[in-house]
Coordinates of C-alpha atoms and ligand atoms in Angstrom, one line a residue:
X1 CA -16.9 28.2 7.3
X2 CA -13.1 28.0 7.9
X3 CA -11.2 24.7 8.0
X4 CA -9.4 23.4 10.1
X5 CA -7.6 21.4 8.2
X6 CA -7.6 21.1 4.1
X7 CA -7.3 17.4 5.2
X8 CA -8.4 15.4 8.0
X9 CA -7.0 11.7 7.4
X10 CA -8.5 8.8 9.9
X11 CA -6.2 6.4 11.1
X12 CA -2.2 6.2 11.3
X13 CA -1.6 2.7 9.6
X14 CA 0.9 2.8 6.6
X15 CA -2.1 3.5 4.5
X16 CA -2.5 7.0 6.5
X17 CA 0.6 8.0 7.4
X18 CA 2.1 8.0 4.0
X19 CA -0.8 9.8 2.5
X20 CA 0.2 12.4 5.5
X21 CA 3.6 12.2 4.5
X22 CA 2.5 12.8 0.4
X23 CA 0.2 16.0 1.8
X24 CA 3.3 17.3 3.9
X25 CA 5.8 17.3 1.6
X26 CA 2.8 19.3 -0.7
X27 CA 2.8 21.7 1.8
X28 CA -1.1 20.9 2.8
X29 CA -2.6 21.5 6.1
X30 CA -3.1 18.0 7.2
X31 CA -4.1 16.3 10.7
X32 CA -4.2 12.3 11.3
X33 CA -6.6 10.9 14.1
X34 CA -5.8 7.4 15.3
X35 CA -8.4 5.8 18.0
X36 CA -5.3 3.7 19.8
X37 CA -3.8 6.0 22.8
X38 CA -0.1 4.6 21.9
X39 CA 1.6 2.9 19.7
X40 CA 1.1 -0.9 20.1
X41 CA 3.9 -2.1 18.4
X42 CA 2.7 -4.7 17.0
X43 CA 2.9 -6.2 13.7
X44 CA 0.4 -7.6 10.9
X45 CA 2.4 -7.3 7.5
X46 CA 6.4 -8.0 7.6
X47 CA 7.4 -7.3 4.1
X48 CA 7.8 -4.5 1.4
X49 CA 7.1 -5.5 -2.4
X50 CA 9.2 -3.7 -5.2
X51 CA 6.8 -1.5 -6.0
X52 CA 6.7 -0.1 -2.6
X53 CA 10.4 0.4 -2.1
X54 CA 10.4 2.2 -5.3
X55 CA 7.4 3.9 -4.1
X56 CA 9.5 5.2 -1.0
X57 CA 13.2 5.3 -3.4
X58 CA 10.9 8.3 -5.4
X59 CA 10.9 10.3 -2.6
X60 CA 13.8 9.2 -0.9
X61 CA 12.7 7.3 2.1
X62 CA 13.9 4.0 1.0
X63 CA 17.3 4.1 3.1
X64 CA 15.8 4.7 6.3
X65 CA 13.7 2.3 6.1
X66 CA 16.6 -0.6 5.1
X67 CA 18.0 0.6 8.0
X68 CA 15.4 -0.5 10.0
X69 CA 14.6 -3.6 7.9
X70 CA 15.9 -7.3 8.8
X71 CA 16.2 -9.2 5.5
X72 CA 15.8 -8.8 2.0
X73 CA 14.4 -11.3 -0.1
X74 CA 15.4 -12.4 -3.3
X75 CA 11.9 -13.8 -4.1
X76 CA 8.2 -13.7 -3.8
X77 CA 6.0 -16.2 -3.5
X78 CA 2.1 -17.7 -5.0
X79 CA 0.4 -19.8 -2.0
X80 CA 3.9 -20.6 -1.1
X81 CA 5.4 -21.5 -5.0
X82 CA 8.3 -19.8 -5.3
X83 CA 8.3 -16.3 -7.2
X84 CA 11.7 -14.9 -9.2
X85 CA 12.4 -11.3 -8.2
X86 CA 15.4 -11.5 -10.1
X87 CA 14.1 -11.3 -13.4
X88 CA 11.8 -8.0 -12.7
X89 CA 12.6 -5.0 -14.5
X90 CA 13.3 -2.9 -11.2
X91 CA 16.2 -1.8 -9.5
X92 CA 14.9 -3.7 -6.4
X93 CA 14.3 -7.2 -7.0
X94 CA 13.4 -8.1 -3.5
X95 CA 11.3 -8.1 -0.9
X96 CA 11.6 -6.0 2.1
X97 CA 11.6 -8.1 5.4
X98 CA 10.4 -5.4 8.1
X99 CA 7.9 -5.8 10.5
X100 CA 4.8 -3.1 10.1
X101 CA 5.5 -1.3 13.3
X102 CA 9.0 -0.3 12.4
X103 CA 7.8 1.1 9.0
X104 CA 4.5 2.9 10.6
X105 CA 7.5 4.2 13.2
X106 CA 9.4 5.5 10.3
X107 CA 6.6 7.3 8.6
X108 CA 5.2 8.8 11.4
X109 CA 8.6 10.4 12.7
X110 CA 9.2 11.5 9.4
X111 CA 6.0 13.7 9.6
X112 CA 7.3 16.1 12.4
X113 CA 9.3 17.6 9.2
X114 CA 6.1 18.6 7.8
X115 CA 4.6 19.6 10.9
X116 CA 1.6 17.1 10.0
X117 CA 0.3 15.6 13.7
X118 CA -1.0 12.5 14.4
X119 CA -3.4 12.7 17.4
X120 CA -3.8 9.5 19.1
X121 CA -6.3 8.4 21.2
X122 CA -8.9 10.4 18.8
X123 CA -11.3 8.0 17.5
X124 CA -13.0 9.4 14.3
X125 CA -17.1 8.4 15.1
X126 CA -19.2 10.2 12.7
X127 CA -18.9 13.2 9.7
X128 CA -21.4 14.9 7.5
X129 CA -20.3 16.8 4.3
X130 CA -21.2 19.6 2.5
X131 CA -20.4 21.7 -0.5
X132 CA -17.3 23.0 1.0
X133 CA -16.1 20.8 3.5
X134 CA -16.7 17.6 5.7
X135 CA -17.4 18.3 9.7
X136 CA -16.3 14.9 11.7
X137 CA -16.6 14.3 15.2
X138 CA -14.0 12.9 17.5
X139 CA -14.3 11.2 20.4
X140 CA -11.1 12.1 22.9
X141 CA -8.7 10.5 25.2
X142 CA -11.2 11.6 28.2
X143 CA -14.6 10.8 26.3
X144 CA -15.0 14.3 25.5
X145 CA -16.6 15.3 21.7
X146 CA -14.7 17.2 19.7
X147 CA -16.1 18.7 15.7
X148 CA -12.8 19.0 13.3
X149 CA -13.8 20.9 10.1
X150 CA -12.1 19.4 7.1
X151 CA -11.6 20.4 3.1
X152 CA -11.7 16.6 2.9
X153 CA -11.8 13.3 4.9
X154 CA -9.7 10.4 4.0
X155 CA -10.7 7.1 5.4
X156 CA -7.8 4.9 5.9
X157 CA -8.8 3.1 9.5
X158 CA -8.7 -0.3 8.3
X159 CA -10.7 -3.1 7.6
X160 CA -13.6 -2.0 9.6
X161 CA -13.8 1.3 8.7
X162 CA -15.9 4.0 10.6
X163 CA -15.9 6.5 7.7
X164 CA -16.5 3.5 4.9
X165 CA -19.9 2.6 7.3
X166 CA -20.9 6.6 7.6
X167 CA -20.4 6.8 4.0
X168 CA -22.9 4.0 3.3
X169 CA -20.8 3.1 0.5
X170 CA -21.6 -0.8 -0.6
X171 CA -18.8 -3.3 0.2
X172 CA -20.0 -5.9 -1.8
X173 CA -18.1 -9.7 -1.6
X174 CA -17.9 -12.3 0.6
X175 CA -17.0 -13.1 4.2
X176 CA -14.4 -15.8 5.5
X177 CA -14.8 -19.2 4.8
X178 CA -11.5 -20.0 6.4
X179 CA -10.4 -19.2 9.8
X180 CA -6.3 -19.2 10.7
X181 CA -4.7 -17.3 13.2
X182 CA -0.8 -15.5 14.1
X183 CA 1.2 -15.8 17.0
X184 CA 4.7 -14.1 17.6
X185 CA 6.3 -16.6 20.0
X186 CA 9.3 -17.2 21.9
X187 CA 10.7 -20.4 21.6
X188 CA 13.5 -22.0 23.8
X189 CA 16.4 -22.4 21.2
X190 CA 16.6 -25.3 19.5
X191 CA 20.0 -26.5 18.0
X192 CA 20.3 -25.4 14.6
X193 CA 17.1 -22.9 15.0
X194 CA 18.4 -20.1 17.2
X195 CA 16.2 -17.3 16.3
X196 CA 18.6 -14.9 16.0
X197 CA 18.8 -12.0 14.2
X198 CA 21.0 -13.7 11.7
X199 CA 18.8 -16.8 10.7
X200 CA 17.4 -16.2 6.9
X201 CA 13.6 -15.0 6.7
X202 CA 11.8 -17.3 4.5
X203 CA 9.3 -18.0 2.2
X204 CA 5.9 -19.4 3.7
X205 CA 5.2 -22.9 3.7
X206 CA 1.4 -23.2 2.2
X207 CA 1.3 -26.6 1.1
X208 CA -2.3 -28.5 1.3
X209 CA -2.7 -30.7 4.8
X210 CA -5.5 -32.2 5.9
X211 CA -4.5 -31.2 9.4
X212 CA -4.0 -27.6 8.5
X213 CA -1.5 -24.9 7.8
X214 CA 0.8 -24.4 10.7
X215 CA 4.2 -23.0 9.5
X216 CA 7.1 -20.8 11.4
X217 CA 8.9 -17.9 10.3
X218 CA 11.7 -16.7 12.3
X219 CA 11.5 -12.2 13.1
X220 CA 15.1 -12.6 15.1
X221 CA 15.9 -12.4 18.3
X222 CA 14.4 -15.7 19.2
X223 CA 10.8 -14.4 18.1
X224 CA 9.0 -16.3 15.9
X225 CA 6.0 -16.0 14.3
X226 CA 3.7 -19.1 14.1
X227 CA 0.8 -19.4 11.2
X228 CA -1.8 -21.7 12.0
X229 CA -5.7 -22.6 10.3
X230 CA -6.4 -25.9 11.1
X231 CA -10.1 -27.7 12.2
X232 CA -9.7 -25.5 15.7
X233 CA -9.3 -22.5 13.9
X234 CA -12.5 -22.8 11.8
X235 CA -15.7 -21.5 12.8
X236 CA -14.0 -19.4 15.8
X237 CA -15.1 -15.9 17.0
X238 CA -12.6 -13.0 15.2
X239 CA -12.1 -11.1 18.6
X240 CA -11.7 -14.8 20.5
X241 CA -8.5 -15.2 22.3
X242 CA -6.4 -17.7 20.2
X243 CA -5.8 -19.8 23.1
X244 CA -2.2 -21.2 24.1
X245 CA -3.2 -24.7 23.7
X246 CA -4.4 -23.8 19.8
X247 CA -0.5 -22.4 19.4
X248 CA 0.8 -25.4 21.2
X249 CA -0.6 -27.8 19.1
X250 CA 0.0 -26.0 16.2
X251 CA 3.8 -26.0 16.7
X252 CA 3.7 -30.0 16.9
X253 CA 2.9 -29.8 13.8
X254 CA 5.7 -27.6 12.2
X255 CA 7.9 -29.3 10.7
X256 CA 11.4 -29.4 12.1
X257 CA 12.6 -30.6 15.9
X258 CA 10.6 -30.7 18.7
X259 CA 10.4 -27.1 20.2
X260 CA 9.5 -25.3 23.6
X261 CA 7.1 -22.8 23.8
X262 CA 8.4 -20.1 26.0
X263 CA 5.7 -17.3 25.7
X264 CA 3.2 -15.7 23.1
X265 CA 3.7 -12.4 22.8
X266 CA 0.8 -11.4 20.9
X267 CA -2.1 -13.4 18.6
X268 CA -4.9 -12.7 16.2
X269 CA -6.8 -14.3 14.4
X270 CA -8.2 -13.4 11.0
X271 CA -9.7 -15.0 8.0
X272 CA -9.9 -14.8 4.1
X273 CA -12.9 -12.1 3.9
X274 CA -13.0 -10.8 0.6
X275 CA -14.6 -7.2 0.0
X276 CA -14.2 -3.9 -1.7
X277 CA -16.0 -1.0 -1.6
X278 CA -17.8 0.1 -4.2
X279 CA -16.6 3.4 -4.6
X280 CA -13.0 5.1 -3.1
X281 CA -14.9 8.4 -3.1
X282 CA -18.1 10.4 -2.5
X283 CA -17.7 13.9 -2.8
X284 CA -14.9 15.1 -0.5
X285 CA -14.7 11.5 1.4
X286 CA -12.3 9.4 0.2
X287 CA -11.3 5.7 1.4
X288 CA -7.9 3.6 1.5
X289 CA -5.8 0.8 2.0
X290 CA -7.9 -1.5 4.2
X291 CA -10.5 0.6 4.7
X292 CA -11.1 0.3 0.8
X293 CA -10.6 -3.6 0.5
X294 CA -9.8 -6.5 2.6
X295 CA -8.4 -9.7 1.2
X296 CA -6.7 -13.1 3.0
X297 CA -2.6 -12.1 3.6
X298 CA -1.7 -14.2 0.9
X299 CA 1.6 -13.6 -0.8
X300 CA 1.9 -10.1 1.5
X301 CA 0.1 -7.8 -0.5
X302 CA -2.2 -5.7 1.8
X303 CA 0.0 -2.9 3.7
X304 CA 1.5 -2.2 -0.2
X305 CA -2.1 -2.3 -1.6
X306 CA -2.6 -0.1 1.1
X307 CA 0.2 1.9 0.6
X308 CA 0.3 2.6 -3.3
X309 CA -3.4 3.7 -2.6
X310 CA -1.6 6.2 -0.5
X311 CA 0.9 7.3 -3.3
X312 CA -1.5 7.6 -6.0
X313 CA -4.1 9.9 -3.8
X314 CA -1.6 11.8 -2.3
X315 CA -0.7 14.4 -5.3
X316 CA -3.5 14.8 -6.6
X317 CA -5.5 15.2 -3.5
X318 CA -2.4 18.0 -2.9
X319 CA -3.6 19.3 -6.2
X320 CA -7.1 19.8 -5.5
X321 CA -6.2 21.5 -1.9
X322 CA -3.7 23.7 -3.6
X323 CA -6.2 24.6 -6.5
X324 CA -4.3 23.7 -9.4
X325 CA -6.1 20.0 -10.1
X326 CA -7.2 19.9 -13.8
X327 CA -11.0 18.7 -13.7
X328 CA -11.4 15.0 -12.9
X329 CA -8.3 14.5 -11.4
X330 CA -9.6 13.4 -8.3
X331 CA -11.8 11.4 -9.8
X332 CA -8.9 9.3 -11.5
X333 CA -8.1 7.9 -7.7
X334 CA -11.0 5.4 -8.3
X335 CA -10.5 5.0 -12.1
X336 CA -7.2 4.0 -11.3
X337 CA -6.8 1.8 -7.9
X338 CA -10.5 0.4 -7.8
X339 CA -9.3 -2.4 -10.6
X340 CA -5.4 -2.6 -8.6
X341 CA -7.5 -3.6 -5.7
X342 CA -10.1 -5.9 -7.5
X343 CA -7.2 -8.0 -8.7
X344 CA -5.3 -8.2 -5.8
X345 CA -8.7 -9.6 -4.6
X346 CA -9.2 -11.8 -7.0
X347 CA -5.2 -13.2 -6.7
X348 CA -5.7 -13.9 -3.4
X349 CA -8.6 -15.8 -3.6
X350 CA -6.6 -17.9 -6.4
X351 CA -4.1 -18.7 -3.5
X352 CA -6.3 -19.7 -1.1
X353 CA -7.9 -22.2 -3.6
X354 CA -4.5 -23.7 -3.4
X355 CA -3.9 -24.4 0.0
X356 CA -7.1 -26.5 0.4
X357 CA -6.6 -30.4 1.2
X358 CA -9.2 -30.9 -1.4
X359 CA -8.1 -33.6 -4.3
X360 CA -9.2 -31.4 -7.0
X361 CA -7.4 -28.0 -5.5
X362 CA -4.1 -30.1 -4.9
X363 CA -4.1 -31.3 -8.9
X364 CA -4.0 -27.4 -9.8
X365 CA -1.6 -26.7 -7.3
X366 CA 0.5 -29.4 -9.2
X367 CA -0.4 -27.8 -13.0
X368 CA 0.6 -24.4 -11.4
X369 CA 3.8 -25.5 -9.6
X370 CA 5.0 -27.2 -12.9
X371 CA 4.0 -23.7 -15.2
X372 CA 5.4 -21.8 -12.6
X373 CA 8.9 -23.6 -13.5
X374 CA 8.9 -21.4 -16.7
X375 CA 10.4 -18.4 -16.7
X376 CA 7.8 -16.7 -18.5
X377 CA 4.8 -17.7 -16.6
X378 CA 7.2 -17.2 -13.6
X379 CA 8.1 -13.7 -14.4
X380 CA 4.1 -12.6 -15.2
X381 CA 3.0 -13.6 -11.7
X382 CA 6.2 -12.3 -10.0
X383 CA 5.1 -8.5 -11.9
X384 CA 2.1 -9.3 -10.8
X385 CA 2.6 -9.9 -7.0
X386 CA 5.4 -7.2 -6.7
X387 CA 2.9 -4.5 -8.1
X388 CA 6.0 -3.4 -10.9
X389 CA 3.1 -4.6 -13.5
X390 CA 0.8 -1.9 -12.6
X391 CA 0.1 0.2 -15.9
X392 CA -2.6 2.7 -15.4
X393 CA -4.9 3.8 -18.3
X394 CA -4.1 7.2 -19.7
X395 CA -7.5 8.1 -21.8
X396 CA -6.3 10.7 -24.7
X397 CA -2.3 9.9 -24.6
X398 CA -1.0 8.5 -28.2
X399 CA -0.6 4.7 -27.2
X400 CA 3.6 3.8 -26.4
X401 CA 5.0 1.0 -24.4
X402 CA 5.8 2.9 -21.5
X403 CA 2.6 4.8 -21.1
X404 CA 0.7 4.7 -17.8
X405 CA 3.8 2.4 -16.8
X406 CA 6.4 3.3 -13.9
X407 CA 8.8 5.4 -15.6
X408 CA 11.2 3.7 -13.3
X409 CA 10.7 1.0 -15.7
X410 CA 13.5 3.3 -18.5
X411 CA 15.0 5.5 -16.4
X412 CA 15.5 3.7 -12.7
X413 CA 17.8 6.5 -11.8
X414 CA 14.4 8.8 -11.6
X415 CA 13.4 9.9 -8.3
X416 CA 10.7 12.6 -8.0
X417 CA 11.7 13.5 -4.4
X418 CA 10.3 17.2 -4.6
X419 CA 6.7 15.3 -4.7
X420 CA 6.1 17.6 -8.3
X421 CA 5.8 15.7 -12.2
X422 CA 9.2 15.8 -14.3
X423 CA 9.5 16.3 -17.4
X424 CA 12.8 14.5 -19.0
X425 CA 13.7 15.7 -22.1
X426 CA 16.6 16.8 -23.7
X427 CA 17.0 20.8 -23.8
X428 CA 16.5 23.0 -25.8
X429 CA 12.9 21.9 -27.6
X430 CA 9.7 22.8 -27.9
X431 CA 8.5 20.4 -25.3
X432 CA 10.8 21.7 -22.1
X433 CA 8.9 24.8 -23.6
X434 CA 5.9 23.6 -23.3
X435 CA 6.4 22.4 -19.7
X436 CA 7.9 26.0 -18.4
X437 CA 4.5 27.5 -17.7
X438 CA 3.8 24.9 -15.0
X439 CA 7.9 24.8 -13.1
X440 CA 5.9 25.2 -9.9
X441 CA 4.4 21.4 -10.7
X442 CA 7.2 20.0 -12.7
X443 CA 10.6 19.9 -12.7
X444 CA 12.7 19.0 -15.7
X445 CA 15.2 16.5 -16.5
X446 CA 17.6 14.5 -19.2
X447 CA 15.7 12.8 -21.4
X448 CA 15.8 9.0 -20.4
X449 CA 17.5 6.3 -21.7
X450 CA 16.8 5.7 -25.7
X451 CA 16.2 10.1 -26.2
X452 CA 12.6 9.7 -25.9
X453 CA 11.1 12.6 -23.6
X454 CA 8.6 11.5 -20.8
X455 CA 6.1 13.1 -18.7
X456 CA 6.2 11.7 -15.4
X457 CA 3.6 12.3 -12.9
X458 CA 4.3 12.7 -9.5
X459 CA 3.6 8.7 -8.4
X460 CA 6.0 8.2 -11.2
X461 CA 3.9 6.7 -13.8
X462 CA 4.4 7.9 -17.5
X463 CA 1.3 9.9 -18.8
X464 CA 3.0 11.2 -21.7
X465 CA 5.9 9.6 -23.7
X466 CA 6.6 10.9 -27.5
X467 CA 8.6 12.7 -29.1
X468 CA 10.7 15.9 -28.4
X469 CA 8.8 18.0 -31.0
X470 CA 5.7 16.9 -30.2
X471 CA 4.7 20.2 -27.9
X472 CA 1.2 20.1 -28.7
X473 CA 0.8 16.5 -27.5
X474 CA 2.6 17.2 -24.4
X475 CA 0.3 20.4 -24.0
X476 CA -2.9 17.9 -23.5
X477 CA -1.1 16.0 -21.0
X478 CA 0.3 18.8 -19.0
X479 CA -3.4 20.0 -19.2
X480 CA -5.0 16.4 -18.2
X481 CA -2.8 15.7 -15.4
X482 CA -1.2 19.3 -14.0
X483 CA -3.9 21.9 -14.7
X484 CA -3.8 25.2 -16.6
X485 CA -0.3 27.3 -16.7
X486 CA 0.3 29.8 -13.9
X487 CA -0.8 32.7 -15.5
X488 CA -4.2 31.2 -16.4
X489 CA -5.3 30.0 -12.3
X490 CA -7.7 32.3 -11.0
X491 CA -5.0 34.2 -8.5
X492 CA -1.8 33.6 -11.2
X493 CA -1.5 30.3 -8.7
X494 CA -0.1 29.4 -5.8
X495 CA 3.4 30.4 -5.5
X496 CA 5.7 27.7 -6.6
X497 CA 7.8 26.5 -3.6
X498 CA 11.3 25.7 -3.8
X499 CA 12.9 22.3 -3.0
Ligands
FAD501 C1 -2.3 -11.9 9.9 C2 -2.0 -10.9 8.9 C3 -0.8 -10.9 8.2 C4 -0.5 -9.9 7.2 N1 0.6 -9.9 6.6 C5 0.9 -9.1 5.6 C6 2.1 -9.1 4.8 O1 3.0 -9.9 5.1 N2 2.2 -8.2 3.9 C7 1.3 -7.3 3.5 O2 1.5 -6.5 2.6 N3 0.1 -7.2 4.2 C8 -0.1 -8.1 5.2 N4 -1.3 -8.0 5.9 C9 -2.2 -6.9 5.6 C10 -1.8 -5.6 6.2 O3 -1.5 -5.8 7.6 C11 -2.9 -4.6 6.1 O4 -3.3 -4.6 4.7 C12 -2.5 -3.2 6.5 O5 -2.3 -3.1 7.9 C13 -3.4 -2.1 6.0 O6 -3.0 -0.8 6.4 P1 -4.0 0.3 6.7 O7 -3.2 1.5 7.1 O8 -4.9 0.5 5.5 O9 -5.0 -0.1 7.8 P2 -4.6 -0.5 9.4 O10 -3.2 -1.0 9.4 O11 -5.7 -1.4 9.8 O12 -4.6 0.9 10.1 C14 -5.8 1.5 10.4 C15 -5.6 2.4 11.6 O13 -6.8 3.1 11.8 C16 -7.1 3.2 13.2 N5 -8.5 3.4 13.3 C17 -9.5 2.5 13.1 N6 -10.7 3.1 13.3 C18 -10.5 4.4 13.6 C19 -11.3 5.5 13.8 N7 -12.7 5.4 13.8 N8 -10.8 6.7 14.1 C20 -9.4 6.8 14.1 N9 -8.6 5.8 13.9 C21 -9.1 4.6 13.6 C22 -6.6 1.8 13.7 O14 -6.4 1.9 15.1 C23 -5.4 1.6 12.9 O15 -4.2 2.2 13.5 C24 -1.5 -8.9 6.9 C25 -2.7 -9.0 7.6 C26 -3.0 -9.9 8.6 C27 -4.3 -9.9 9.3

C-alpha cells in the first residue's frame, strides 16, 4: 500500500516539531497531527540548556530564536543551588530564558520551508502496524474519522501519550507524591518590582519550608509566574482548577513586599510523577520527549530532554526513509537516549529530595550546598544539567577522549547545518578518501583543532576520531553510522541533494 507520508509525527510540542524540522531539512515526506484547534500560547518550560542551543547553533536556528528570547542566564541551578555555566566547555554558557510558546512558534514557522504541515485540531486516537507501514486514525476538527498511512509513527504527544498507550509499551515508575501548581499572574507594580521586560530572570528559590514552596519569577511585562506546592496543593485532582484563593495565599508567602494580585492568566497544576517507557520503539512506532518520560520540572530539563530526543531520531530516522541506514541504526535511538532519559529521572528525583521540610533531607541539602562550593563538584553537575556531558557509546570505535562526545566540544566553530555527517580532516589523505563514496551523507571539512580528523555524525557527536591515515578505521565507522557507498545501495542511492 502507498504512504501517505514516510512519517506521520503526533503532536506539535518542541519534541515534534523539531523532529519535523530534522525530517524537512532530510527532504522526507513528513505530516504533524496536533489534537489542539489553535495555538494556545501558553507556556510550561521557559528556558533552553546549552546543549540545546548548540543543538539549534548546528543547524543554524539559534539566532532566531535569541531573537525571540528574553534573558540569558549565566547559570543553572540543583533544587535551587546555584550551577556555574561559565566553566562549561561550550560556546554557550547560559541558559536560554524563552517561554515554550515562542520557541514551538519558531519551529513551527520554520517548517513552511520544508513544506512539512502541521494539522491542528487532528487528534491521533488509534494505529495498527504492519510490515510496511503503520495505518493511524484521526479524529477531525468536525468529529469526522480519517486513516493516514504512514512508513512510520512517531509519538511525541506528551506526557499522556495516545500512541505510548496503543503501543502497550510498559511505563514502569512511580506516580506523584507531591502536588504544586503554576500561575502566570499579573501583579499591580510594586516599587522596585515592576515586571518589566528589563527586570533580571532568576534562579528558582527551592529552599525546604514547612509551609511550602511558593516562589516568583518575573516573564516581563508585569507577568509573573508564581510556583506554589504547599499542604493545599497536596492530594488535589491534576485537571482541578487551581483556585485564586490557592494563588493568593501563595503570594503572601513570597518573599519580598506585599503585592496585588491583578489577574491569573493561566494555571496548572502538576506533580513529580516519575516514569519512562520501557522501550522508545516497536517496530516502525517510535516515542519522544514526554511521551517517552515524564519527570518533576526540576532544574528545567524536560522540553530539552524532549528536544535532544528529537535531534538524535531525526537523521537517522531520515536515513531509514531515504534507504541508506546501515542495519541497527534505528535501533541506536533507544541504545542511546533510554539511559539520557533514565538519569534525567533519576536527577530530578535527587532534587526533589531536597526541597522536603524533612530534618534529614535539609542536612543533605546542607552537605550538597557546601560540595557544590567546589568548582569541581560544581562543574560535574553543571555538565550534567546542561546536557554538554552527554557522551554516547560508540561499540567498535578505537577508544579516544572525544568519542561519542559533541564534537563541539574541539571544534565549536562546527555547524552541520546541511543536516549530513562531516568529516574534518586535513586534505589530501586517505581518510577524505575514504569518506568520498558517501559526499551525498557527509560533507568534509578542516581537520579540527590539535590535526586530529573526526567523524561527526549529523547530531554532532564524534563516532570516529583517529588518525589521518587510519582509512580503514574510518571505513567501519562510515559503514556503522552512514551505510554502504553509493555505488553499493540497491538503486546506486538516492541522489545526493545539494545544500
Ligand atoms: C509546570 C511545568 C514547568 C516546566 N518547566 C520546564 C522548564 O523550565 N524547562 C524545561 O526544559 N522543561 C520544563 N517543563 C517540561 C516541559 O514543558 C515538557 O518536557 C515539554 O513540554 C515536553 O515537550 P513534548 O513536545 O514532548 O510534549 P508536549 O509539550 O506535551 O506536547 C505534546 C503535544 O501533543 C499534543 N497531543 C497530545 N495527544 C495528542 C494526540 N492523541 N494526537 C495529536 N496530538 C496530541 C498536545 O496537544 C501537545 O501539543 C515543565 C513542565 C511543567 C509541567
Amino acid at each position: 500500500m502507498d504512504t501517505d507520508v514516510e512519517v506521520l509525527i503526533a503532536g506539535a510540542g518542541p519534541t515534534g516539531l523539531l523532529l519535523a524540522n530534522e525530517l524537512g531539512l532530510a527532504g522526507v515526506r513528513t505530516a504533524v497531527v496536533e489534537r489542539l484547534p489553535q495555538r494556545t500560547g501558553r507556556s510550561k518550560a521557559l528556558n533552553l540548556q546549552p546543549r540545546t542551543a548548540e543543538v539549534l547553533d548546528c543547524r543554524g536556528l539559534l539566532e532566531p530564536v535569541l531573537d525571540r528570547s528574553q534573558a540569558l542566564l549565566p547559570s543553572g541551578h540543583f533544587a535551587g543551588l546555584p550551577l556555574d555555566y561559565g566553566a562549561l566547555d561550550t560556546a554557550y554558557p547560559h541558559q536560554v530564558g524563552i517561554p515554550q510558546a515562542r520557541v514551538e512558534e519558531f519551529l513551527e514557522d520554520h517548517l513552511a520551508a520544508y513544506g512539512v504541515p502541521v494539522l491542528q485540531g487532528r487528534e491521533l486516537t488509534s494505529f495498527r502496524q504492519d510490515a510496511d507501514g503503520v495505518t493511524a486514525t484521526l479524529l477531525g476538527p468536525d468529529a469526522a474519522e480519517r486513516t493516514v498511512r504512514a512508513g512510520y509513527l512517531v509519538g511525541a504527544d506528551g506526557g499522556r501519550s495516545t500512541v505510548r498507550r496503543v503501543l502497550g509499551v510498559p511505563f514502569p515508575g512511580r506516580d506523584g507524591r507531591v502536588g504544586m501548581a503554576v500561575a502566570d499572574i499579573e501583579l499591580a507594580a510594586a516599587e522596585g518590582e515592576s515586571g518589566g521586560s528589563g527586570e533580571p530572570w532568576r534562579l528558582p528559590d527551592l529552599r525546604p519550608d514547612p509551609a511550602g514552596v511558593a516562589f516568583l519569577l518575573p516573564l516581563g511585562d508585569g507577568v509573573h509566574r508564581l510556583f506554589l506546592g504547599g499542604p493545599e496543593q497536596q492530594g488535589a485532582d491534576r485537571d482541578a482548577p487551581v483556585t485564586v484563593d490557592e494563588v493568593g495565599a501563595a503570594l503572601a508567602r513570597c518573599p519580598g513586599p506585599p503585592r496585588t494580585l491583578r489577574a491569573v492568566r493561566w494555571a496548572s497544576r502538576f506533580t513529580d510523577a516519575s516514569r519512562q517507557a520501557e522501550r522508545y520503539a516497536v517496530g516502525r512506532v517510535l516515542l519522544a520527549g514526554d511521551a517517552a518520560h515524564l519527570h518533576a520540572p526540576a532544574g528545567g530539563q524536560g522540553l530539552n530532554l524532549g528536544m535532544q530526543d528529537a535531534f538524535n531520531l531525526g537523521w537517522k530516522l531520515a536515513a531509514v526513509a531515504r534507504g541508506d541506514a546501515p542495519d541497527g541504526l534505528l535501533a541506536t535511538y533507544h541504545a542511546e537516549r533510554h539511559p539520557v532519559g533514565a538519569r534525567v529521572l533519576a536527577n530530578t528525583r535527587a532534587q526533589m529530595v531536597l526541597t522536603l521540610p524533612d530534618p534529614d533531607a535539609v542536612v543533605v541539602r546542607e552537605l550538597l550546598a557546601d560540595l557544590l562550593t567546589t568548582p569541581e563538584a560544581n562543574r560535574r553537575v553543571a555538565a550534567m544539567i546542561s546536557g554538554t556531558d552527554i557522551r554516547y557509546p560508540m561499540p567498535g570505535a578505537p577508544d579516544h577522549p572525544l568519542l561519542g562526545a559533541r564534537a563541539r566540544a574541539r571544534a565549536p566553530g562546527v555547524r552541520l547545518l546541511s543536516g549530513r555527517g562531516a568529516l574534518l580532516a586535513d586534505a589530501p589523505s586517505a581518510t577524505v578518501a575514504a569518506a568520498a563514496v558517501r559526499a551525498d551523507r557527509i560533507d568534509q571539512g578542516p581537520a579540527a583543532d590539535g590535526g586530529e580528523a573526526l567523524l561527526v555524525r549529523p547530531d554532532g557527536h564524534v563516532c570516529w576520531a583517529g588518525r589521518d591515515d587510519d582509512a580503514d578505521g574510518l571505513r567501519a565507522a562510515l559503514a556503522r553510522w552512514f551505510g554502504p557507498p553509493r555505488s553499493r545501495l540497491p538503486d546506486g542511492g538516492a541522489p545526493g541533494r545539494p545544500r
